[in-house]
Amino acid sequence: MGYRIAIAGGGLGGLTAALALGQGGHEVIVLEQATAHRTAGAGIQLSPNASRVLLRLGLGPTLEGKVTATERSRFRHFRTGRTITEARLGGEAEGRYGAPYWQIHRADLHEALQTALAAVTLLGVDGPVDLLLGADGIHSEVRRWCFGEAPARFTGQVAWRFLVPSEGLPPALQARDSQVWWGPGKHFVHYPVDAGARINGVAVVEAGAWTEESWALPGQPEDLRTAFRGWHPELQQLLERVTPEGLFQWGLFDRAPLPRWHRGPVALLGDACHPTLPFLAQGAAMAIEDSAALTLALAQAPTVSGALAVYEGWRRSRTARIQQLSRRYGWVYHLGAPLATFRNLAAPLARGTTMDWLYRYDVEDQIP
Ligand SMILES: Cc1cc2nc3c(=O)[nH]c(=O)nc-3n(C[C@H](O)[C@H](O)[C@H](O)COP(=O)(O)OP(=O)(O)OC[C@H]3O[C@@H](n4cnc5c(N)ncnc54)[C@H](O)[C@@H]3O)c2cc1C
């Protein structure tokens, strides 16, 4: 039976949920507060556990030409540039996990989801609904209505985000790799987007106080360059290209895992219930997985409340584990001497299989 479902929030989580639920035979409406999405400077990595869902939703042809298939995940020493450890992705990941590892500009993913939504049944704004889904992000109002006030916690970390043209940069910077540079109190991530035309950069530093989390807070390139002075010359070439128009600062906030995800006919999805720090590149992936899980749960259970219990049961421990692990990775990335020396010796021992449990996940395996 098709339900009438209202979704608060049209971010990557809300839109993916709308598409999955719409394709699952439900009538959906997305209620988004923003008139335009501010996604400048924002690439996103989509690991196989997320791309599998997007491919099943039929987005493959639309995303082709927009995504870059990641060849390697490479971790480098901040000063010498040497590779501390790496995991082969590309065709190897696709064979191993049954779906590709992609990099894409967020705006392209938004657009693909919105275009695909034109084919599903949309609900009018009036009339009752069977389910309200809160996909309204880390500062979720829906969460507050259901479970009360609990402000998100500032982690002490700030991410600088930018996009620069890749033409003319050294080949190592243009490689189809996701590169993470580890240094004391900081790390730096970059990878190509727009089919290699631009490089997406995220630089995370330990900061003091912070008041907001916003796309609208511009950064000063000179401050960013100062923060990474002394890092490898390749990175300096990347930083030279950063301009004030395309540089944003983003405070990183966190919450403890929620013990319950639904109350009556209201449920949460994505950052609204399990905000995930970006160090494993899994926040949006979890929202995408949630979308597939909720759709499947509604198809399995005879009532909405039964389906919400199934959905929570399938998702809560996995997302909590990833929230906690992401936090721990932030700490590991920022180690200084002497612990960094042990980390650098131990990291290559993992032999590229560490993420198998994470990337192999397929919610359809949950069906008894
Ligand atoms: C630096 C950085 C890098 C990241 N990199 C990755 C990555 O590589 N891979 C990955 O998987 N994840 C990554 N993430 C995490 C990812 O961005 C988030 O987990 C994901 O965007 C969450 O999606 P969401 O739809 O749940 O929430 P959001 O993206 O926050 O969307 C919520 C939406 O709800 C709207 N809204 C809010 N309140 C209301 C309201 N009251 N009514 C109506 N609408 C409302 C907002 O305007 C917004 O559009 C990264 C995060 C950061 C900070």
CSV table of C-alpha atoms and ligand atoms in Angstrom, one decimal:
chain,number,residue,atom,x,y,z
A,1,MET,CA,0.0,0.0,0.0
A,2,GLY,CA,1.3,3.5,-0.8
A,3,TYR,CA,1.5,6.0,2.0
A,4,ARG,CA,1.4,9.8,2.0
A,5,ILE,CA,4.8,11.0,3.2
A,6,ALA,CA,6.0,14.5,3.9
A,7,ILE,CA,9.8,15.0,4.1
A,8,ALA,CA,11.2,18.0,6.0
A,9,GLY,CA,14.5,18.9,4.3
A,10,GLY,CA,15.6,18.6,0.7
A,11,GLY,CA,19.4,17.9,1.2
A,12,LEU,CA,21.0,14.8,-0.1
A,13,GLY,CA,19.2,12.7,2.5
A,14,GLY,CA,15.7,14.2,1.9
A,15,LEU,CA,16.0,14.0,-1.9
A,16,THR,CA,17.3,10.4,-2.0
A,17,ALA,CA,14.5,9.4,0.4
A,18,ALA,CA,11.9,11.1,-1.7
A,19,LEU,CA,13.1,9.3,-4.8
A,20,ALA,CA,13.4,5.9,-3.1
A,21,LEU,CA,10.0,6.2,-1.4
A,22,GLY,CA,8.4,7.6,-4.6
A,23,GLN,CA,9.7,4.7,-6.6
A,24,GLY,CA,8.5,2.4,-3.8
A,25,GLY,CA,4.9,3.5,-4.6
A,26,HIS,CA,4.4,6.2,-2.0
A,27,GLU,CA,3.2,9.8,-2.5
A,28,VAL,CA,5.9,12.2,-1.3
A,29,ILE,CA,6.4,15.9,-0.8
A,30,VAL,CA,9.7,17.6,0.1
A,31,LEU,CA,9.5,20.7,2.3
A,32,GLU,CA,12.7,22.5,2.0
A,33,GLN,CA,13.3,25.9,3.8
A,34,ALA,CA,16.1,27.2,1.5
A,35,THR,CA,15.2,28.7,-1.9
A,36,ALA,CA,18.6,27.8,-3.4
A,37,HIS,CA,21.3,25.3,-2.4
A,38,ARG,CA,24.6,26.8,-1.5
A,39,THR,CA,27.0,24.1,-2.4
A,40,ALA,CA,30.1,26.0,-3.6
A,41,GLY,CA,33.3,24.3,-2.8
A,42,ALA,CA,31.8,21.0,-2.1
A,43,GLY,CA,32.7,17.8,-3.6
A,44,ILE,CA,31.5,14.5,-2.1
A,45,GLN,CA,32.9,11.0,-2.1
A,46,LEU,CA,30.4,8.3,-2.6
A,47,SER,CA,31.6,4.9,-1.4
A,48,PRO,CA,30.2,1.7,-2.8
A,49,ASN,CA,27.6,1.3,-0.1
A,50,ALA,CA,26.1,4.6,-1.3
A,51,SER,CA,26.7,4.3,-5.0
A,52,ARG,CA,25.0,0.9,-4.9
A,53,VAL,CA,21.8,2.6,-3.8
A,54,LEU,CA,22.0,5.4,-6.3
A,55,LEU,CA,22.5,2.9,-9.1
A,56,ARG,CA,19.5,0.9,-8.0
A,57,LEU,CA,17.5,4.2,-8.1
A,58,GLY,CA,18.4,4.4,-11.8
A,59,LEU,CA,20.8,7.4,-11.5
A,60,GLY,CA,23.6,5.7,-13.4
A,61,PRO,CA,23.0,7.3,-16.8
A,62,THR,CA,22.5,10.8,-15.3
A,63,LEU,CA,25.6,10.6,-13.2
A,64,GLU,CA,27.8,9.3,-15.9
A,65,GLY,CA,30.1,12.0,-17.1
A,66,LYS,CA,29.6,13.8,-13.7
A,67,VAL,CA,31.4,11.3,-11.5
A,68,THR,CA,35.0,10.5,-11.3
A,69,ALA,CA,35.9,6.9,-10.4
A,70,THR,CA,38.4,7.1,-7.5
A,71,GLU,CA,41.5,5.0,-8.3
A,72,ARG,CA,43.1,5.0,-4.8
A,73,SER,CA,42.6,6.3,-1.3
A,74,ARG,CA,46.1,7.6,-0.5
A,75,PHE,CA,47.3,8.8,2.9
A,76,ARG,CA,50.4,11.0,2.9
A,77,HIS,CA,52.9,12.5,5.2
A,78,PHE,CA,52.3,16.2,5.6
A,79,ARG,CA,55.9,17.3,5.2
A,80,THR,CA,57.7,14.7,3.1
A,81,GLY,CA,54.6,13.7,0.9
A,82,ARG,CA,55.5,10.0,1.1
A,83,THR,CA,52.6,7.6,1.0
A,84,ILE,CA,52.0,6.2,4.5
A,85,THR,CA,49.4,3.8,3.3
A,86,GLU,CA,46.9,3.4,0.5
A,87,ALA,CA,43.9,1.4,-0.6
A,88,ARG,CA,43.2,0.5,-4.2
A,89,LEU,CA,39.7,1.4,-5.3
A,90,GLY,CA,38.8,1.8,-9.0
A,91,GLY,CA,38.0,-1.5,-10.8
A,92,GLU,CA,39.3,-3.4,-7.8
A,93,ALA,CA,36.7,-1.8,-5.5
A,94,GLU,CA,34.0,-2.4,-8.0
A,95,GLY,CA,34.9,-6.1,-8.2
A,96,ARG,CA,35.2,-6.4,-4.4
A,97,TYR,CA,32.1,-4.5,-3.3
A,98,GLY,CA,29.9,-4.8,-6.3
A,99,ALA,CA,29.6,-1.0,-6.8
A,100,PRO,CA,32.0,1.8,-7.6
A,101,TYR,CA,33.7,4.4,-5.4
A,102,TRP,CA,32.9,7.9,-6.9
A,103,GLN,CA,33.8,11.5,-6.4
A,104,ILE,CA,31.3,14.1,-7.6
A,105,HIS,CA,30.3,17.8,-7.1
A,106,ARG,CA,27.3,18.0,-4.7
A,107,ALA,CA,25.4,20.2,-7.0
A,108,ASP,CA,25.5,17.5,-9.7
A,109,LEU,CA,24.1,14.9,-7.3
A,110,HIS,CA,21.4,17.3,-6.2
A,111,GLU,CA,20.4,18.0,-9.8
A,112,ALA,CA,20.4,14.3,-10.7
A,113,LEU,CA,18.1,13.6,-7.8
A,114,GLN,CA,15.8,16.5,-8.5
A,115,THR,CA,15.5,15.5,-12.2
A,116,ALA,CA,14.7,11.9,-11.3
A,117,LEU,CA,12.0,13.1,-8.8
A,118,ALA,CA,10.0,14.5,-11.7
A,119,ALA,CA,9.0,10.9,-12.4
A,120,VAL,CA,7.5,10.1,-9.0
A,121,THR,CA,4.1,10.9,-7.6
A,122,LEU,CA,4.1,14.1,-5.7
A,123,LEU,CA,1.8,14.9,-2.8
A,124,GLY,CA,-0.2,18.1,-2.5
A,125,VAL,CA,0.6,20.4,0.4
A,126,ASP,CA,-2.8,20.1,1.9
A,127,GLY,CA,-4.4,17.0,3.5
A,128,PRO,CA,-3.2,14.5,6.1
A,129,VAL,CA,0.0,12.5,5.9
A,130,ASP,CA,0.8,9.0,7.2
A,131,LEU,CA,4.4,9.7,7.9
A,132,LEU,CA,6.5,12.8,8.5
A,133,LEU,CA,10.2,12.3,7.9
A,134,GLY,CA,12.7,14.7,9.4
A,135,ALA,CA,15.6,14.9,7.0
A,136,ASP,CA,16.4,18.5,8.1
A,137,GLY,CA,20.0,18.1,9.1
A,138,ILE,CA,22.1,18.3,12.2
A,139,HIS,CA,20.1,21.2,13.7
A,140,SER,CA,16.8,19.3,13.0
A,141,GLU,CA,13.6,20.9,14.2
A,142,VAL,CA,11.8,17.6,13.8
A,143,ARG,CA,14.2,16.0,16.1
A,144,ARG,CA,13.7,18.7,18.6
A,145,TRP,CA,9.9,18.3,18.5
A,146,CYS,CA,10.2,14.5,19.0
A,147,PHE,CA,13.0,14.3,21.5
A,148,GLY,CA,13.5,17.8,23.0
A,149,GLU,CA,16.3,20.3,22.9
A,150,ALA,CA,20.0,19.2,22.8
A,151,PRO,CA,22.3,21.6,21.1
A,152,ALA,CA,25.0,20.0,18.8
A,153,ARG,CA,28.5,20.0,20.3
A,154,PHE,CA,31.3,22.0,18.6
A,155,THR,CA,34.2,19.5,18.1
A,156,GLY,CA,36.9,22.2,18.2
A,157,GLN,CA,37.6,21.6,14.4
A,158,VAL,CA,36.9,23.8,11.5
A,159,ALA,CA,36.9,22.7,7.8
A,160,TRP,CA,38.0,25.0,5.1
A,161,ARG,CA,36.4,24.0,1.8
A,162,PHE,CA,37.3,25.1,-1.7
A,163,LEU,CA,37.4,24.2,-5.4
A,164,VAL,CA,40.2,25.2,-7.8
A,165,PRO,CA,40.8,24.5,-11.5
A,166,SER,CA,43.1,21.5,-12.0
A,167,GLU,CA,44.7,22.4,-15.3
A,168,GLY,CA,48.4,23.0,-14.9
A,169,LEU,CA,48.7,21.4,-11.5
A,170,PRO,CA,51.3,18.6,-11.0
A,171,PRO,CA,50.1,15.2,-12.2
A,172,ALA,CA,50.1,13.8,-8.7
A,173,LEU,CA,47.5,16.4,-7.6
A,174,GLN,CA,45.3,15.7,-10.7
A,175,ALA,CA,45.4,11.9,-10.1
A,176,ARG,CA,42.0,10.3,-9.7
A,177,ASP,CA,42.8,9.6,-6.1
A,178,SER,CA,41.4,10.7,-2.8
A,179,GLN,CA,44.4,12.0,-1.0
A,180,VAL,CA,44.6,12.7,2.7
A,181,TRP,CA,47.6,14.4,4.2
A,182,TRP,CA,48.1,13.7,7.9
A,183,GLY,CA,49.9,16.3,10.1
A,184,PRO,CA,49.9,17.3,13.7
A,185,GLY,CA,46.6,19.0,14.7
A,186,LYS,CA,45.5,19.2,11.0
A,187,HIS,CA,44.7,17.2,7.9
A,188,PHE,CA,44.1,18.0,4.3
A,189,VAL,CA,41.9,16.1,1.8
A,190,HIS,CA,41.7,16.7,-1.9
A,191,TYR,CA,40.2,14.9,-4.9
A,192,PRO,CA,39.1,15.7,-8.5
A,193,VAL,CA,35.5,16.5,-9.3
A,194,ASP,CA,33.7,17.7,-12.5
A,195,ALA,CA,35.2,14.8,-14.4
A,196,GLY,CA,38.7,16.0,-13.4
A,197,ALA,CA,38.3,19.7,-14.3
A,198,ARG,CA,38.5,20.9,-10.7
A,199,ILE,CA,40.0,19.8,-7.5
A,200,ASN,CA,37.9,19.8,-4.3
A,201,GLY,CA,39.9,20.6,-1.2
A,202,VAL,CA,39.0,20.2,2.5
A,203,ALA,CA,41.5,21.4,5.1
A,204,VAL,CA,40.6,20.6,8.7
A,205,VAL,CA,42.3,22.4,11.6
A,206,GLU,CA,41.9,22.5,15.4
A,207,ALA,CA,40.3,25.8,16.3
A,208,GLY,CA,39.1,27.6,19.4
A,209,ALA,CA,35.5,28.8,19.7
A,210,TRP,CA,33.0,28.8,17.0
A,211,THR,CA,29.5,30.2,16.7
A,212,GLU,CA,28.0,29.0,13.4
A,213,GLU,CA,28.1,26.4,10.7
A,214,SER,CA,27.4,28.0,7.4
A,215,TRP,CA,28.1,28.1,3.7
A,216,ALA,CA,28.0,31.8,4.0
A,217,LEU,CA,31.1,32.3,6.1
A,218,PRO,CA,33.9,33.2,3.7
A,219,GLY,CA,37.5,32.4,4.5
A,220,GLN,CA,40.6,34.3,3.8
A,221,PRO,CA,43.1,32.4,1.6
A,222,GLU,CA,46.0,33.9,3.4
A,223,ASP,CA,44.8,32.4,6.7
A,224,LEU,CA,44.5,29.0,5.1
A,225,ARG,CA,48.0,29.3,3.6
A,226,THR,CA,49.4,30.4,6.9
A,227,ALA,CA,47.8,27.4,8.7
A,228,PHE,CA,49.5,25.0,6.2
A,229,ARG,CA,52.9,26.7,6.0
A,230,GLY,CA,55.7,24.1,6.1
A,231,TRP,CA,53.5,21.4,4.5
A,232,HIS,CA,54.7,19.7,1.3
A,233,PRO,CA,55.4,21.9,-1.8
A,234,GLU,CA,52.7,20.1,-3.8
A,235,LEU,CA,50.0,21.3,-1.4
A,236,GLN,CA,51.4,24.8,-1.5
A,237,GLN,CA,50.7,24.8,-5.3
A,238,LEU,CA,47.1,23.8,-4.6
A,239,LEU,CA,46.8,26.5,-1.9
A,240,GLU,CA,48.2,29.2,-4.3
A,241,ARG,CA,45.1,28.8,-6.4
A,242,VAL,CA,42.6,29.4,-3.7
A,243,THR,CA,40.6,32.6,-4.1
A,244,PRO,CA,38.4,34.4,-1.5
A,245,GLU,CA,35.2,33.9,-3.6
A,246,GLY,CA,35.5,30.1,-3.4
A,247,LEU,CA,36.7,29.6,0.1
A,248,PHE,CA,34.3,28.7,3.0
A,249,GLN,CA,34.8,27.8,6.6
A,250,TRP,CA,32.6,25.2,8.2
A,251,GLY,CA,32.6,24.5,11.9
A,252,LEU,CA,32.3,20.7,12.6
A,253,PHE,CA,29.6,19.8,15.1
A,254,ASP,CA,28.7,16.5,16.6
A,255,ARG,CA,26.0,14.7,18.6
A,256,ALA,CA,25.9,11.4,20.5
A,257,PRO,CA,23.9,8.6,18.8
A,258,LEU,CA,20.2,8.8,19.4
A,259,PRO,CA,18.6,6.0,21.3
A,260,ARG,CA,15.3,6.3,19.4
A,261,TRP,CA,14.6,7.4,15.8
A,262,HIS,CA,10.9,7.7,15.7
A,263,ARG,CA,7.9,8.8,17.7
A,264,GLY,CA,4.4,8.1,16.5
A,265,PRO,CA,4.2,8.7,12.8
A,266,VAL,CA,7.4,10.9,12.8
A,267,ALA,CA,10.8,9.5,12.0
A,268,LEU,CA,14.3,10.9,11.4
A,269,LEU,CA,16.8,10.3,8.6
A,270,GLY,CA,20.4,11.3,7.8
A,271,ASP,CA,22.2,14.0,9.8
A,272,ALA,CA,18.9,14.8,11.6
A,273,CYS,CA,19.4,11.6,13.6
A,274,HIS,CA,23.0,10.6,13.2
A,275,PRO,CA,25.3,13.5,12.2
A,276,THR,CA,28.6,12.0,11.2
A,277,LEU,CA,31.9,13.8,11.1
A,278,PRO,CA,33.4,13.8,7.6
A,279,PHE,CA,36.7,11.8,8.3
A,280,LEU,CA,35.3,8.6,6.9
A,281,ALA,CA,33.3,10.4,4.1
A,282,GLN,CA,30.2,8.6,5.3
A,283,GLY,CA,27.6,11.2,6.4
A,284,ALA,CA,25.7,11.4,3.1
A,285,ALA,CA,26.3,7.7,2.5
A,286,MET,CA,24.5,6.9,5.7
A,287,ALA,CA,21.5,9.1,4.7
A,288,ILE,CA,21.4,7.4,1.3
A,289,GLU,CA,21.5,3.9,3.0
A,290,ASP,CA,18.7,5.1,5.4
A,291,SER,CA,16.6,6.0,2.4
A,292,ALA,CA,16.8,2.5,0.9
A,293,ALA,CA,16.3,0.9,4.3
A,294,LEU,CA,13.1,2.9,5.1
A,295,THR,CA,11.6,2.1,1.7
A,296,LEU,CA,12.3,-1.6,2.2
A,297,ALA,CA,11.0,-1.5,5.8
A,298,LEU,CA,7.7,0.1,4.6
A,299,ALA,CA,7.4,-2.6,2.0
A,300,GLN,CA,8.0,-5.4,4.5
A,301,ALA,CA,5.8,-4.3,7.5
A,302,PRO,CA,2.0,-4.1,7.5
A,303,THR,CA,1.8,-0.7,9.3
A,304,VAL,CA,3.8,2.5,9.4
A,305,SER,CA,4.7,2.1,13.1
A,306,GLY,CA,5.9,-1.5,12.4
A,307,ALA,CA,8.0,-0.3,9.5
A,308,LEU,CA,9.6,2.4,11.6
A,309,ALA,CA,10.6,-0.1,14.3
A,310,VAL,CA,12.1,-2.3,11.6
A,311,TYR,CA,13.9,0.7,10.0
A,312,GLU,CA,15.4,1.8,13.3
A,313,GLY,CA,16.4,-1.8,14.1
A,314,TRP,CA,18.3,-2.2,10.8
A,315,ARG,CA,20.0,1.1,11.0
A,316,ARG,CA,20.7,2.3,14.6
A,317,SER,CA,23.8,0.3,15.5
A,318,ARG,CA,25.5,0.6,12.1
A,319,THR,CA,25.1,4.4,12.0
A,320,ALA,CA,26.2,4.7,15.7
A,321,ARG,CA,29.3,2.7,15.0
A,322,ILE,CA,30.2,4.9,12.0
A,323,GLN,CA,29.5,8.1,14.0
A,324,GLN,CA,31.9,6.9,16.7
A,325,LEU,CA,34.5,5.6,14.3
A,326,SER,CA,34.5,8.9,12.3
A,327,ARG,CA,35.2,10.8,15.5
A,328,ARG,CA,38.1,8.5,16.3
A,329,TYR,CA,39.6,8.8,12.8
A,330,GLY,CA,39.7,12.6,13.4
A,331,TRP,CA,41.8,12.0,16.4
A,332,VAL,CA,44.1,9.6,14.6
A,333,TYR,CA,44.6,11.9,11.6
A,334,HIS,CA,45.8,14.7,13.8
A,335,LEU,CA,48.3,12.8,16.0
A,336,GLY,CA,51.7,14.4,16.6
A,337,ALA,CA,55.0,12.8,17.6
A,338,PRO,CA,55.6,10.3,19.1
A,339,LEU,CA,52.1,8.6,18.5
A,340,ALA,CA,52.2,9.7,14.8
A,341,THR,CA,55.3,7.5,14.3
A,342,PHE,CA,53.4,4.4,15.6
A,343,ARG,CA,50.3,5.3,13.5
A,344,ASN,CA,52.5,5.6,10.4
A,345,LEU,CA,54.1,2.2,11.0
A,346,ALA,CA,50.8,0.5,11.9
A,347,ALA,CA,48.6,1.9,9.1
A,348,PRO,CA,50.1,-0.1,6.2
A,349,LEU,CA,49.5,-3.4,8.1
A,350,ALA,CA,45.7,-3.1,7.4
A,351,ARG,CA,46.3,-4.1,3.8
A,352,GLY,CA,43.3,-2.3,2.3
A,353,THR,CA,40.6,-4.6,3.8
A,354,THR,CA,39.7,-2.4,6.8
A,355,MET,CA,36.7,-0.9,5.0
A,356,ASP,CA,35.2,-4.2,3.7
A,357,TRP,CA,32.5,-4.3,6.4
A,358,LEU,CA,31.6,-0.7,5.6
A,359,TYR,CA,31.6,-0.7,1.8
A,360,ARG,CA,30.0,-4.2,1.4
A,361,TYR,CA,26.8,-3.2,3.2
A,362,ASP,CA,23.6,-3.8,1.3
A,363,VAL,CA,20.4,-3.2,3.1
A,364,GLU,CA,18.7,-5.9,1.1
A,365,ASP,CA,20.8,-8.4,3.0
A,366,GLN,CA,18.7,-7.5,6.1
A,367,ILE,CA,15.6,-9.1,4.7
A,368,PRO,CA,15.0,-12.3,6.6
B,1,LIG,C1,33.6,19.0,5.1
B,1,LIG,C2,32.6,17.9,4.9
B,1,LIG,C3,32.9,16.9,4.0
B,1,LIG,C4,32.0,15.9,3.8
B,1,LIG,N1,32.3,14.9,2.9
B,1,LIG,C5,31.4,13.8,2.8
B,1,LIG,C6,31.7,12.8,1.8
B,1,LIG,O1,32.7,12.9,1.1
B,1,LIG,N2,30.9,11.7,1.8
B,1,LIG,C7,29.8,11.6,2.5
B,1,LIG,O2,29.0,10.6,2.4
B,1,LIG,N3,29.5,12.6,3.4
B,1,LIG,C8,30.3,13.7,3.6
B,1,LIG,N4,29.9,14.7,4.4
B,1,LIG,C9,28.7,14.6,5.3
B,1,LIG,C10,27.5,15.0,4.5
B,1,LIG,O3,27.7,16.3,3.9
B,1,LIG,C11,26.2,15.0,5.3
B,1,LIG,O4,26.2,13.9,6.1
B,1,LIG,C12,25.0,15.1,4.5
B,1,LIG,O5,25.0,16.2,3.7
B,1,LIG,C13,23.7,15.0,5.3
B,1,LIG,O6,22.6,15.1,4.5
B,1,LIG,P1,21.2,15.4,5.1
B,1,LIG,O7,20.3,15.5,3.9
B,1,LIG,O8,20.9,14.4,6.2
B,1,LIG,O9,21.4,16.8,5.8
B,1,LIG,P2,21.7,18.2,5.2
B,1,LIG,O10,22.6,18.1,4.0
B,1,LIG,O11,22.1,19.1,6.3
B,1,LIG,O12,20.3,18.7,4.6
B,1,LIG,C14,19.3,19.2,5.5
B,1,LIG,C15,18.3,20.1,4.6
B,1,LIG,O13,17.2,20.4,5.4
B,1,LIG,C16,16.9,21.8,5.2
B,1,LIG,N5,16.2,22.2,6.5
B,1,LIG,C17,16.8,22.5,7.7
B,1,LIG,N6,15.8,22.8,8.6
B,1,LIG,C18,14.6,22.8,7.9
B,1,LIG,C19,13.3,23.1,8.2
B,1,LIG,N7,12.9,23.4,9.5
B,1,LIG,N8,12.3,22.9,7.3
B,1,LIG,C20,12.6,22.6,6.0
B,1,LIG,N9,13.9,22.3,5.6
B,1,LIG,C21,14.9,22.4,6.5
B,1,LIG,C22,18.2,22.4,5.0
B,1,LIG,O14,18.1,23.7,4.3
B,1,LIG,C23,18.9,21.4,4.1
B,1,LIG,O15,18.7,21.5,2.8
B,1,LIG,C24,30.8,15.8,4.6
B,1,LIG,C25,30.5,16.8,5.5
B,1,LIG,C26,31.4,17.9,5.7
B,1,LIG,C27,31.1,18.9,6.7
